[in-house]
JSON list of C-alpha atoms in Angstrom, two decimals:
[
{"chain": "A", "resi": 86, "resn": "ASP", "atom": "CA", "xyz": [66.11, -18.46, -13.21]},
{"chain": "A", "resi": 87, "resn": "ALA", "atom": "CA", "xyz": [62.64, -17.17, -14.01]},
{"chain": "A", "resi": 88, "resn": "GLY", "atom": "CA", "xyz": [61.58, -14.03, -12.25]},
{"chain": "A", "resi": 89, "resn": "VAL", "atom": "CA", "xyz": [58.03, -13.10, -11.30]},
{"chain": "A", "resi": 90, "resn": "THR", "atom": "CA", "xyz": [55.64, -13.51, -14.22]},
{"chain": "A", "resi": 91, "resn": "GLN", "atom": "CA", "xyz": [52.17, -12.03, -14.49]},
{"chain": "A", "resi": 92, "resn": "SER", "atom": "CA", "xyz": [49.33, -12.46, -16.93]},
{"chain": "A", "resi": 93, "resn": "PRO", "atom": "CA", "xyz": [47.67, -10.89, -18.73]},
{"chain": "A", "resi": 94, "resn": "THR", "atom": "CA", "xyz": [49.81, -7.81, -19.28]},
{"chain": "A", "resi": 95, "resn": "HIS", "atom": "CA", "xyz": [46.91, -5.65, -20.40]},
{"chain": "A", "resi": 96, "resn": "LEU", "atom": "CA", "xyz": [43.16, -6.05, -20.26]},
{"chain": "A", "resi": 97, "resn": "ILE", "atom": "CA", "xyz": [40.03, -3.98, -20.64]},
{"chain": "A", "resi": 98, "resn": "LYS", "atom": "CA", "xyz": [36.81, -4.65, -18.76]},
{"chain": "A", "resi": 99, "resn": "THR", "atom": "CA", "xyz": [33.53, -2.85, -18.23]},
{"chain": "A", "resi": 100, "resn": "ARG", "atom": "CA", "xyz": [31.96, -1.81, -14.97]},
{"chain": "A", "resi": 101, "resn": "GLY", "atom": "CA", "xyz": [30.36, -4.65, -13.06]},
{"chain": "A", "resi": 102, "resn": "GLN", "atom": "CA", "xyz": [32.46, -7.34, -14.65]},
{"chain": "A", "resi": 103, "resn": "GLN", "atom": "CA", "xyz": [34.86, -9.64, -12.86]},
{"chain": "A", "resi": 104, "resn": "VAL", "atom": "CA", "xyz": [38.56, -10.09, -13.53]},
{"chain": "A", "resi": 105, "resn": "THR", "atom": "CA", "xyz": [41.21, -12.66, -12.59]},
{"chain": "A", "resi": 106, "resn": "LEU", "atom": "CA", "xyz": [44.90, -11.83, -12.66]},
{"chain": "A", "resi": 107, "resn": "ARG", "atom": "CA", "xyz": [47.60, -14.45, -12.35]},
{"chain": "A", "resi": 108, "resn": "CYS", "atom": "CA", "xyz": [51.09, -14.53, -10.91]},
{"chain": "A", "resi": 109, "resn": "SER", "atom": "CA", "xyz": [53.92, -17.03, -10.81]},
{"chain": "A", "resi": 110, "resn": "PRO", "atom": "CA", "xyz": [56.52, -16.21, -8.17]},
{"chain": "A", "resi": 111, "resn": "LYS", "atom": "CA", "xyz": [60.24, -16.22, -8.61]},
{"chain": "A", "resi": 112, "resn": "SER", "atom": "CA", "xyz": [61.70, -19.71, -8.44]},
{"chain": "A", "resi": 113, "resn": "GLY", "atom": "CA", "xyz": [62.17, -20.75, -4.81]},
{"chain": "A", "resi": 114, "resn": "HIS", "atom": "CA", "xyz": [59.85, -18.10, -3.37]},
{"chain": "A", "resi": 115, "resn": "ASP", "atom": "CA", "xyz": [56.87, -19.17, -1.30]},
{"chain": "A", "resi": 116, "resn": "THR", "atom": "CA", "xyz": [55.08, -15.89, -0.59]},
{"chain": "A", "resi": 117, "resn": "VAL", "atom": "CA", "xyz": [53.10, -13.70, -2.95]},
{"chain": "A", "resi": 118, "resn": "SER", "atom": "CA", "xyz": [51.93, -10.16, -2.34]},
{"chain": "A", "resi": 119, "resn": "TRP", "atom": "CA", "xyz": [49.60, -8.10, -4.51]},
{"chain": "A", "resi": 120, "resn": "TYR", "atom": "CA", "xyz": [49.75, -4.35, -4.93]},
{"chain": "A", "resi": 121, "resn": "GLN", "atom": "CA", "xyz": [47.56, -1.86, -6.74]},
{"chain": "A", "resi": 122, "resn": "GLN", "atom": "CA", "xyz": [49.27, 1.12, -8.33]},
{"chain": "A", "resi": 123, "resn": "ALA", "atom": "CA", "xyz": [47.12, 3.92, -9.66]},
{"chain": "A", "resi": 124, "resn": "LEU", "atom": "CA", "xyz": [48.59, 6.26, -12.23]},
{"chain": "A", "resi": 125, "resn": "GLY", "atom": "CA", "xyz": [51.10, 8.61, -10.62]},
{"chain": "A", "resi": 126, "resn": "GLN", "atom": "CA", "xyz": [50.86, 6.92, -7.23]},
{"chain": "A", "resi": 127, "resn": "GLY", "atom": "CA", "xyz": [52.94, 4.53, -5.20]},
{"chain": "A", "resi": 128, "resn": "PRO", "atom": "CA", "xyz": [51.89, 0.89, -4.85]},
{"chain": "A", "resi": 129, "resn": "GLN", "atom": "CA", "xyz": [49.15, 0.12, -2.33]},
{"chain": "A", "resi": 130, "resn": "PHE", "atom": "CA", "xyz": [49.25, -3.22, -0.52]},
{"chain": "A", "resi": 131, "resn": "ILE", "atom": "CA", "xyz": [46.23, -5.43, -1.21]},
{"chain": "A", "resi": 132, "resn": "PHE", "atom": "CA", "xyz": [47.10, -8.71, 0.52]},
{"chain": "A", "resi": 133, "resn": "GLN", "atom": "CA", "xyz": [49.69, -11.40, 0.89]},
{"chain": "A", "resi": 134, "resn": "TYR", "atom": "CA", "xyz": [49.48, -15.17, 0.59]},
{"chain": "A", "resi": 135, "resn": "TYR", "atom": "CA", "xyz": [51.63, -17.76, 2.27]},
{"chain": "A", "resi": 136, "resn": "GLU", "atom": "CA", "xyz": [50.94, -21.48, 2.59]},
{"chain": "A", "resi": 137, "resn": "GLU", "atom": "CA", "xyz": [47.78, -21.00, 0.54]},
{"chain": "A", "resi": 138, "resn": "GLU", "atom": "CA", "xyz": [46.27, -18.64, 3.10]},
{"chain": "A", "resi": 139, "resn": "GLU", "atom": "CA", "xyz": [45.75, -14.89, 3.17]},
{"chain": "A", "resi": 140, "resn": "ARG", "atom": "CA", "xyz": [48.11, -13.70, 5.90]},
{"chain": "A", "resi": 141, "resn": "GLN", "atom": "CA", "xyz": [47.64, -9.98, 5.83]},
{"chain": "A", "resi": 142, "resn": "ARG", "atom": "CA", "xyz": [45.33, -7.57, 4.08]},
{"chain": "A", "resi": 143, "resn": "GLY", "atom": "CA", "xyz": [45.45, -3.91, 3.24]},
{"chain": "A", "resi": 144, "resn": "ASN", "atom": "CA", "xyz": [42.54, -1.50, 3.14]},
{"chain": "A", "resi": 145, "resn": "PHE", "atom": "CA", "xyz": [40.67, -3.04, 0.20]},
{"chain": "A", "resi": 146, "resn": "PRO", "atom": "CA", "xyz": [37.04, -4.17, 0.07]},
{"chain": "A", "resi": 147, "resn": "ASP", "atom": "CA", "xyz": [35.91, -7.77, -0.09]},
{"chain": "A", "resi": 148, "resn": "ARG", "atom": "CA", "xyz": [35.47, -7.41, -3.84]},
{"chain": "A", "resi": 149, "resn": "PHE", "atom": "CA", "xyz": [39.20, -8.10, -3.92]},
{"chain": "A", "resi": 150, "resn": "SER", "atom": "CA", "xyz": [39.98, -11.72, -3.20]},
{"chain": "A", "resi": 151, "resn": "GLY", "atom": "CA", "xyz": [42.82, -14.06, -3.90]},
{"chain": "A", "resi": 152, "resn": "HIS", "atom": "CA", "xyz": [44.11, -17.55, -3.92]},
{"chain": "A", "resi": 153, "resn": "GLN", "atom": "CA", "xyz": [47.43, -19.31, -3.69]},
{"chain": "A", "resi": 154, "resn": "TYR", "atom": "CA", "xyz": [48.04, -22.76, -5.13]},
{"chain": "A", "resi": 155, "resn": "PRO", "atom": "CA", "xyz": [50.33, -25.51, -3.83]},
{"chain": "A", "resi": 156, "resn": "ASN", "atom": "CA", "xyz": [52.93, -24.54, -6.44]},
{"chain": "A", "resi": 157, "resn": "TYR", "atom": "CA", "xyz": [52.93, -21.03, -4.87]},
{"chain": "A", "resi": 158, "resn": "SER", "atom": "CA", "xyz": [51.33, -19.35, -7.86]},
{"chain": "A", "resi": 159, "resn": "SER", "atom": "CA", "xyz": [48.57, -16.92, -7.06]},
{"chain": "A", "resi": 160, "resn": "GLU", "atom": "CA", "xyz": [45.47, -15.27, -8.44]},
{"chain": "A", "resi": 161, "resn": "LEU", "atom": "CA", "xyz": [43.87, -11.93, -7.71]},
{"chain": "A", "resi": 162, "resn": "ASN", "atom": "CA", "xyz": [40.15, -11.69, -8.33]},
{"chain": "A", "resi": 163, "resn": "VAL", "atom": "CA", "xyz": [38.19, -8.47, -8.45]},
{"chain": "A", "resi": 164, "resn": "ASN", "atom": "CA", "xyz": [34.40, -8.59, -8.61]},
{"chain": "A", "resi": 165, "resn": "ALA", "atom": "CA", "xyz": [31.90, -5.91, -9.56]},
{"chain": "A", "resi": 166, "resn": "LEU", "atom": "CA", "xyz": [34.55, -3.75, -11.17]},
{"chain": "A", "resi": 167, "resn": "LEU", "atom": "CA", "xyz": [34.43, -0.01, -10.69]},
{"chain": "A", "resi": 168, "resn": "LEU", "atom": "CA", "xyz": [36.04, 2.70, -12.78]},
{"chain": "A", "resi": 169, "resn": "GLY", "atom": "CA", "xyz": [38.36, 3.37, -9.86]},
{"chain": "A", "resi": 170, "resn": "ASP", "atom": "CA", "xyz": [39.78, -0.14, -10.10]},
{"chain": "A", "resi": 171, "resn": "SER", "atom": "CA", "xyz": [41.67, 0.91, -13.20]},
{"chain": "A", "resi": 172, "resn": "ALA", "atom": "CA", "xyz": [45.32, 0.54, -12.24]},
{"chain": "A", "resi": 173, "resn": "LEU", "atom": "CA", "xyz": [48.51, -1.44, -12.62]},
{"chain": "A", "resi": 174, "resn": "TYR", "atom": "CA", "xyz": [48.32, -4.56, -10.48]},
{"chain": "A", "resi": 175, "resn": "LEU", "atom": "CA", "xyz": [51.70, -5.76, -9.33]},
{"chain": "A", "resi": 176, "resn": "CYS", "atom": "CA", "xyz": [52.59, -9.13, -7.95]},
{"chain": "A", "resi": 177, "resn": "ALA", "atom": "CA", "xyz": [55.63, -9.51, -5.73]},
{"chain": "A", "resi": 178, "resn": "SER", "atom": "CA", "xyz": [57.24, -12.65, -4.40]},
{"chain": "A", "resi": 179, "resn": "SER", "atom": "CA", "xyz": [59.50, -13.24, -1.45]},
{"chain": "A", "resi": 180, "resn": "LEU", "atom": "CA", "xyz": [60.66, -15.83, 1.04]},
{"chain": "A", "resi": 181, "resn": "VAL", "atom": "CA", "xyz": [59.20, -15.96, 4.53]},
{"chain": "A", "resi": 182, "resn": "VAL", "atom": "CA", "xyz": [62.05, -17.77, 6.19]},
{"chain": "A", "resi": 183, "resn": "GLY", "atom": "CA", "xyz": [65.05, -15.50, 6.55]},
{"chain": "A", "resi": 184, "resn": "ASN", "atom": "CA", "xyz": [63.25, -12.87, 4.56]},
{"chain": "A", "resi": 185, "resn": "THR", "atom": "CA", "xyz": [64.28, -9.33, 5.32]},
{"chain": "A", "resi": 186, "resn": "GLY", "atom": "CA", "xyz": [61.57, -7.88, 3.18]},
{"chain": "A", "resi": 187, "resn": "GLU", "atom": "CA", "xyz": [63.09, -7.78, -0.25]},
{"chain": "A", "resi": 188, "resn": "LEU", "atom": "CA", "xyz": [60.33, -8.17, -2.80]},
{"chain": "A", "resi": 189, "resn": "PHE", "atom": "CA", "xyz": [60.74, -9.18, -6.42]},
{"chain": "A", "resi": 190, "resn": "PHE", "atom": "CA", "xyz": [58.10, -7.71, -8.69]},
{"chain": "A", "resi": 191, "resn": "GLY", "atom": "CA", "xyz": [56.58, -8.72, -11.97]},
{"chain": "A", "resi": 192, "resn": "GLU", "atom": "CA", "xyz": [55.87, -6.26, -14.75]},
{"chain": "A", "resi": 193, "resn": "GLY", "atom": "CA", "xyz": [52.27, -6.00, -13.72]},
{"chain": "A", "resi": 194, "resn": "SER", "atom": "CA", "xyz": [48.85, -6.34, -15.26]},
{"chain": "A", "resi": 195, "resn": "ARG", "atom": "CA", "xyz": [47.37, -3.08, -16.45]},
{"chain": "A", "resi": 196, "resn": "LEU", "atom": "CA", "xyz": [43.61, -3.12, -15.98]},
{"chain": "A", "resi": 197, "resn": "THR", "atom": "CA", "xyz": [41.37, -0.56, -17.62]},
{"chain": "A", "resi": 198, "resn": "VAL", "atom": "CA", "xyz": [37.73, -0.43, -16.54]},
{"chain": "A", "resi": 199, "resn": "LEU", "atom": "CA", "xyz": [35.38, 1.39, -18.91]},
{"chain": "B", "resi": 289, "resn": "ALA", "atom": "CA", "xyz": [52.15, 6.10, 12.25]},
{"chain": "B", "resi": 290, "resn": "GLN", "atom": "CA", "xyz": [54.35, 4.97, 9.42]},
{"chain": "B", "resi": 291, "resn": "LYS", "atom": "CA", "xyz": [54.89, 7.24, 6.50]},
{"chain": "B", "resi": 292, "resn": "VAL", "atom": "CA", "xyz": [57.32, 7.80, 3.66]},
{"chain": "B", "resi": 293, "resn": "THR", "atom": "CA", "xyz": [57.61, 11.20, 2.03]},
{"chain": "B", "resi": 294, "resn": "GLN", "atom": "CA", "xyz": [59.29, 11.88, -1.27]},
{"chain": "B", "resi": 295, "resn": "ALA", "atom": "CA", "xyz": [58.90, 15.61, -1.65]},
{"chain": "B", "resi": 296, "resn": "GLN", "atom": "CA", "xyz": [60.25, 15.77, -5.18]},
{"chain": "B", "resi": 297, "resn": "THR", "atom": "CA", "xyz": [57.54, 14.78, -7.62]},
{"chain": "B", "resi": 298, "resn": "GLU", "atom": "CA", "xyz": [59.57, 15.27, -10.79]},
{"chain": "B", "resi": 299, "resn": "ILE", "atom": "CA", "xyz": [63.21, 16.00, -11.47]},
{"chain": "B", "resi": 300, "resn": "SER", "atom": "CA", "xyz": [64.75, 16.76, -14.84]},
{"chain": "B", "resi": 301, "resn": "VAL", "atom": "CA", "xyz": [68.50, 16.79, -15.40]},
{"chain": "B", "resi": 302, "resn": "VAL", "atom": "CA", "xyz": [70.90, 16.73, -18.29]},
{"chain": "B", "resi": 303, "resn": "GLU", "atom": "CA", "xyz": [73.01, 13.66, -18.83]},
{"chain": "B", "resi": 304, "resn": "LYS", "atom": "CA", "xyz": [76.18, 13.47, -16.70]},
{"chain": "B", "resi": 305, "resn": "GLU", "atom": "CA", "xyz": [74.73, 15.66, -13.97]},
{"chain": "B", "resi": 306, "resn": "ASP", "atom": "CA", "xyz": [74.56, 14.34, -10.43]},
{"chain": "B", "resi": 307, "resn": "VAL", "atom": "CA", "xyz": [71.11, 14.11, -8.92]},
{"chain": "B", "resi": 308, "resn": "THR", "atom": "CA", "xyz": [69.85, 13.39, -5.39]},
{"chain": "B", "resi": 309, "resn": "LEU", "atom": "CA", "xyz": [66.44, 11.96, -4.64]},
{"chain": "B", "resi": 310, "resn": "ASP", "atom": "CA", "xyz": [65.14, 12.71, -1.16]},
{"chain": "B", "resi": 311, "resn": "CYS", "atom": "CA", "xyz": [63.29, 10.35, 1.15]},
{"chain": "B", "resi": 312, "resn": "VAL", "atom": "CA", "xyz": [62.04, 11.14, 4.65]},
{"chain": "B", "resi": 313, "resn": "TYR", "atom": "CA", "xyz": [60.33, 8.52, 6.75]},
{"chain": "B", "resi": 314, "resn": "GLU", "atom": "CA", "xyz": [58.32, 8.28, 9.96]},
{"chain": "B", "resi": 315, "resn": "THR", "atom": "CA", "xyz": [58.07, 5.28, 12.23]},
{"chain": "B", "resi": 316, "resn": "ARG", "atom": "CA", "xyz": [57.80, 4.59, 15.95]},
{"chain": "B", "resi": 317, "resn": "ASP", "atom": "CA", "xyz": [59.73, 1.34, 15.71]},
{"chain": "B", "resi": 318, "resn": "THR", "atom": "CA", "xyz": [63.39, 1.21, 16.59]},
{"chain": "B", "resi": 319, "resn": "THR", "atom": "CA", "xyz": [64.08, -1.60, 14.14]},
{"chain": "B", "resi": 320, "resn": "TYR", "atom": "CA", "xyz": [63.01, -1.16, 10.57]},
{"chain": "B", "resi": 321, "resn": "TYR", "atom": "CA", "xyz": [64.17, -1.50, 6.97]},
{"chain": "B", "resi": 322, "resn": "LEU", "atom": "CA", "xyz": [64.34, 1.07, 4.21]},
{"chain": "B", "resi": 323, "resn": "PHE", "atom": "CA", "xyz": [64.29, 0.32, 0.51]},
{"chain": "B", "resi": 324, "resn": "TRP", "atom": "CA", "xyz": [64.70, 2.00, -2.83]},
{"chain": "B", "resi": 325, "resn": "TYR", "atom": "CA", "xyz": [63.03, 0.63, -5.94]},
{"chain": "B", "resi": 326, "resn": "LYS", "atom": "CA", "xyz": [63.27, 1.78, -9.56]},
{"chain": "B", "resi": 327, "resn": "GLN", "atom": "CA", "xyz": [60.27, 1.59, -11.86]},
{"chain": "B", "resi": 328, "resn": "PRO", "atom": "CA", "xyz": [61.12, 2.04, -15.55]},
{"chain": "B", "resi": 329, "resn": "PRO", "atom": "CA", "xyz": [58.36, 2.60, -18.12]},
{"chain": "B", "resi": 330, "resn": "SER", "atom": "CA", "xyz": [57.91, -1.17, -18.44]},
{"chain": "B", "resi": 331, "resn": "GLY", "atom": "CA", "xyz": [56.28, -1.10, -15.01]},
{"chain": "B", "resi": 332, "resn": "GLU", "atom": "CA", "xyz": [58.38, -3.66, -13.20]},
{"chain": "B", "resi": 333, "resn": "LEU", "atom": "CA", "xyz": [59.69, -2.50, -9.83]},
{"chain": "B", "resi": 334, "resn": "VAL", "atom": "CA", "xyz": [63.39, -3.22, -9.58]},
{"chain": "B", "resi": 335, "resn": "PHE", "atom": "CA", "xyz": [64.97, -3.59, -6.15]},
{"chain": "B", "resi": 336, "resn": "LEU", "atom": "CA", "xyz": [67.97, -1.30, -5.64]},
{"chain": "B", "resi": 337, "resn": "ILE", "atom": "CA", "xyz": [68.90, -1.42, -1.97]},
{"chain": "B", "resi": 338, "resn": "ARG", "atom": "CA", "xyz": [67.79, -2.41, 1.53]},
{"chain": "B", "resi": 339, "resn": "ARG", "atom": "CA", "xyz": [69.13, -0.66, 4.63]},
{"chain": "B", "resi": 340, "resn": "ASN", "atom": "CA", "xyz": [68.65, -1.78, 8.23]},
{"chain": "B", "resi": 341, "resn": "SER", "atom": "CA", "xyz": [67.91, 0.83, 10.86]},
{"chain": "B", "resi": 342, "resn": "PHE", "atom": "CA", "xyz": [70.85, -0.25, 12.97]},
{"chain": "B", "resi": 343, "resn": "ASP", "atom": "CA", "xyz": [73.32, 0.16, 10.12]},
{"chain": "B", "resi": 344, "resn": "GLU", "atom": "CA", "xyz": [73.91, 3.79, 9.30]},
{"chain": "B", "resi": 345, "resn": "GLN", "atom": "CA", "xyz": [76.88, 3.17, 7.09]},
{"chain": "B", "resi": 346, "resn": "ASN", "atom": "CA", "xyz": [76.45, 4.78, 3.72]},
{"chain": "B", "resi": 347, "resn": "GLU", "atom": "CA", "xyz": [76.63, 2.59, 0.67]},
{"chain": "B", "resi": 348, "resn": "ILE", "atom": "CA", "xyz": [77.97, 3.02, -2.81]},
{"chain": "B", "resi": 349, "resn": "SER", "atom": "CA", "xyz": [77.22, 0.80, -5.77]},
{"chain": "B", "resi": 350, "resn": "GLY", "atom": "CA", "xyz": [78.75, 2.04, -8.97]},
{"chain": "B", "resi": 351, "resn": "ARG", "atom": "CA", "xyz": [77.14, 5.36, -9.81]},
{"chain": "B", "resi": 352, "resn": "TYR", "atom": "CA", "xyz": [74.55, 4.92, -7.06]},
{"chain": "B", "resi": 353, "resn": "SER", "atom": "CA", "xyz": [75.02, 5.94, -3.46]},
{"chain": "B", "resi": 354, "resn": "TRP", "atom": "CA", "xyz": [72.76, 6.15, -0.46]},
{"chain": "B", "resi": 355, "resn": "ASN", "atom": "CA", "xyz": [72.97, 8.42, 2.57]},
{"chain": "B", "resi": 356, "resn": "PHE", "atom": "CA", "xyz": [71.10, 7.13, 5.62]},
{"chain": "B", "resi": 357, "resn": "GLN", "atom": "CA", "xyz": [70.76, 9.55, 8.55]},
{"chain": "B", "resi": 358, "resn": "LYS", "atom": "CA", "xyz": [68.63, 8.42, 11.49]},
{"chain": "B", "resi": 359, "resn": "SER", "atom": "CA", "xyz": [68.95, 11.82, 13.17]},
{"chain": "B", "resi": 360, "resn": "THR", "atom": "CA", "xyz": [66.92, 13.39, 10.36]},
{"chain": "B", "resi": 361, "resn": "SER", "atom": "CA", "xyz": [64.96, 10.24, 9.39]},
{"chain": "B", "resi": 362, "resn": "SER", "atom": "CA", "xyz": [66.24, 10.50, 5.86]},
{"chain": "B", "resi": 363, "resn": "PHE", "atom": "CA", "xyz": [67.46, 7.97, 3.32]},
{"chain": "B", "resi": 364, "resn": "ASN", "atom": "CA", "xyz": [68.57, 9.90, 0.27]},
{"chain": "B", "resi": 365, "resn": "PHE", "atom": "CA", "xyz": [69.66, 8.42, -3.03]},
{"chain": "B", "resi": 366, "resn": "THR", "atom": "CA", "xyz": [72.27, 9.99, -5.30]},
{"chain": "B", "resi": 367, "resn": "ILE", "atom": "CA", "xyz": [73.00, 9.11, -8.89]},
{"chain": "B", "resi": 368, "resn": "THR", "atom": "CA", "xyz": [76.39, 10.32, -10.06]},
{"chain": "B", "resi": 369, "resn": "ALA", "atom": "CA", "xyz": [76.98, 11.15, -13.72]},
{"chain": "B", "resi": 370, "resn": "SER", "atom": "CA", "xyz": [73.39, 10.37, -14.64]},
{"chain": "B", "resi": 371, "resn": "GLN", "atom": "CA", "xyz": [72.56, 8.57, -17.87]},
{"chain": "B", "resi": 372, "resn": "VAL", "atom": "CA", "xyz": [69.44, 8.47, -20.03]},
{"chain": "B", "resi": 373, "resn": "VAL", "atom": "CA", "xyz": [68.83, 4.89, -18.89]},
{"chain": "B", "resi": 374, "resn": "ASP", "atom": "CA", "xyz": [68.40, 6.19, -15.35]},
{"chain": "B", "resi": 375, "resn": "SER", "atom": "CA", "xyz": [65.11, 7.80, -16.40]},
{"chain": "B", "resi": 376, "resn": "ALA", "atom": "CA", "xyz": [62.42, 6.14, -14.30]},
{"chain": "B", "resi": 377, "resn": "VAL", "atom": "CA", "xyz": [60.25, 6.62, -11.25]},
{"chain": "B", "resi": 378, "resn": "TYR", "atom": "CA", "xyz": [62.10, 5.91, -8.03]},
{"chain": "B", "resi": 379, "resn": "PHE", "atom": "CA", "xyz": [60.28, 4.79, -4.90]},
{"chain": "B", "resi": 380, "resn": "CYS", "atom": "CA", "xyz": [61.44, 4.82, -1.32]},
{"chain": "B", "resi": 381, "resn": "ALA", "atom": "CA", "xyz": [59.74, 2.33, 1.02]},
{"chain": "B", "resi": 382, "resn": "LEU", "atom": "CA", "xyz": [59.67, 1.38, 4.69]},
{"chain": "B", "resi": 383, "resn": "ARG", "atom": "CA", "xyz": [59.02, -1.89, 6.47]},
{"chain": "B", "resi": 384, "resn": "ASN", "atom": "CA", "xyz": [59.00, -2.37, 10.22]},
{"chain": "B", "resi": 385, "resn": "ALA", "atom": "CA", "xyz": [60.82, -5.33, 11.68]},
{"chain": "B", "resi": 386, "resn": "GLY", "atom": "CA", "xyz": [57.75, -7.07, 13.04]},
{"chain": "B", "resi": 387, "resn": "ASN", "atom": "CA", "xyz": [55.90, -6.97, 9.75]},
{"chain": "B", "resi": 388, "resn": "ASN", "atom": "CA", "xyz": [57.30, -9.21, 7.10]},
{"chain": "B", "resi": 389, "resn": "ARG", "atom": "CA", "xyz": [54.58, -8.55, 4.65]},
{"chain": "B", "resi": 390, "resn": "LYS", "atom": "CA", "xyz": [53.85, -4.94, 3.99]},
{"chain": "B", "resi": 391, "resn": "LEU", "atom": "CA", "xyz": [55.90, -2.11, 2.58]},
{"chain": "B", "resi": 392, "resn": "ILE", "atom": "CA", "xyz": [54.90, 1.50, 3.10]},
{"chain": "B", "resi": 393, "resn": "TRP", "atom": "CA", "xyz": [55.70, 3.41, -0.07]},
{"chain": "B", "resi": 394, "resn": "GLY", "atom": "CA", "xyz": [56.38, 6.99, -0.93]},
{"chain": "B", "resi": 395, "resn": "LEU", "atom": "CA", "xyz": [54.65, 8.51, -3.92]},
{"chain": "B", "resi": 396, "resn": "GLY", "atom": "CA", "xyz": [57.76, 8.28, -6.01]},
{"chain": "B", "resi": 397, "resn": "THR", "atom": "CA", "xyz": [60.03, 10.72, -7.80]},
{"chain": "B", "resi": 398, "resn": "SER", "atom": "CA", "xyz": [59.97, 10.77, -11.57]},
{"chain": "B", "resi": 399, "resn": "LEU", "atom": "CA", "xyz": [63.46, 11.33, -12.90]},
{"chain": "B", "resi": 400, "resn": "ALA", "atom": "CA", "xyz": [64.02, 12.40, -16.47]},
{"chain": "B", "resi": 401, "resn": "VAL", "atom": "CA", "xyz": [67.59, 12.39, -17.72]},
{"chain": "B", "resi": 402, "resn": "ASN", "atom": "CA", "xyz": [67.87, 14.27, -20.99]},
{"chain": "B", "resi": 403, "resn": "PRO", "atom": "CA", "xyz": [70.66, 13.78, -23.52]}
]
């Protein structure tokens, strides 16, 4: 049973560039959440996708956008990268129906912006 | 306001010692869920436990145990006879019942277990 998989694991970008991060949820899960984790900090909620729509959003600017596909996989896009966007980006999957909030996380994509 | 506080930033112990990680939370809701996650150096957050607000029974799982006390809004985590493999950052998190989507996280406690 495959867990949550994310790609790429590491990437380096320069300021102003755009980046796309990808996530495949755990088998059977229909909901994907994205979190940003800066070094030494706890994860910060970016947004969550269910049924291919953004259902809830944290306090992140519009430069952060996402998408969910019919197979439940998801992408996180960040435009006009800033140095402060350097972080570990974590994808978490869960089930909406009967879900008590347990999230399964991938290993993350570590983004460095130079 | 919802908030999770993990006052201990870093803890260092010697193998086989017992160690307790503290978690204090704030919420106005009467129904909520509390979680502990482990984050090893690989980065993946590993789910350890979920506790409902209406269930104050303490739980033990092997060397891990959790003490939930609503009176003090605390949900502490104890590792008995710690091992080097327990070295990781541990996060406490809160989710209110009406919100199926967002966890409020503490800043984490970095635990180093030395041989």
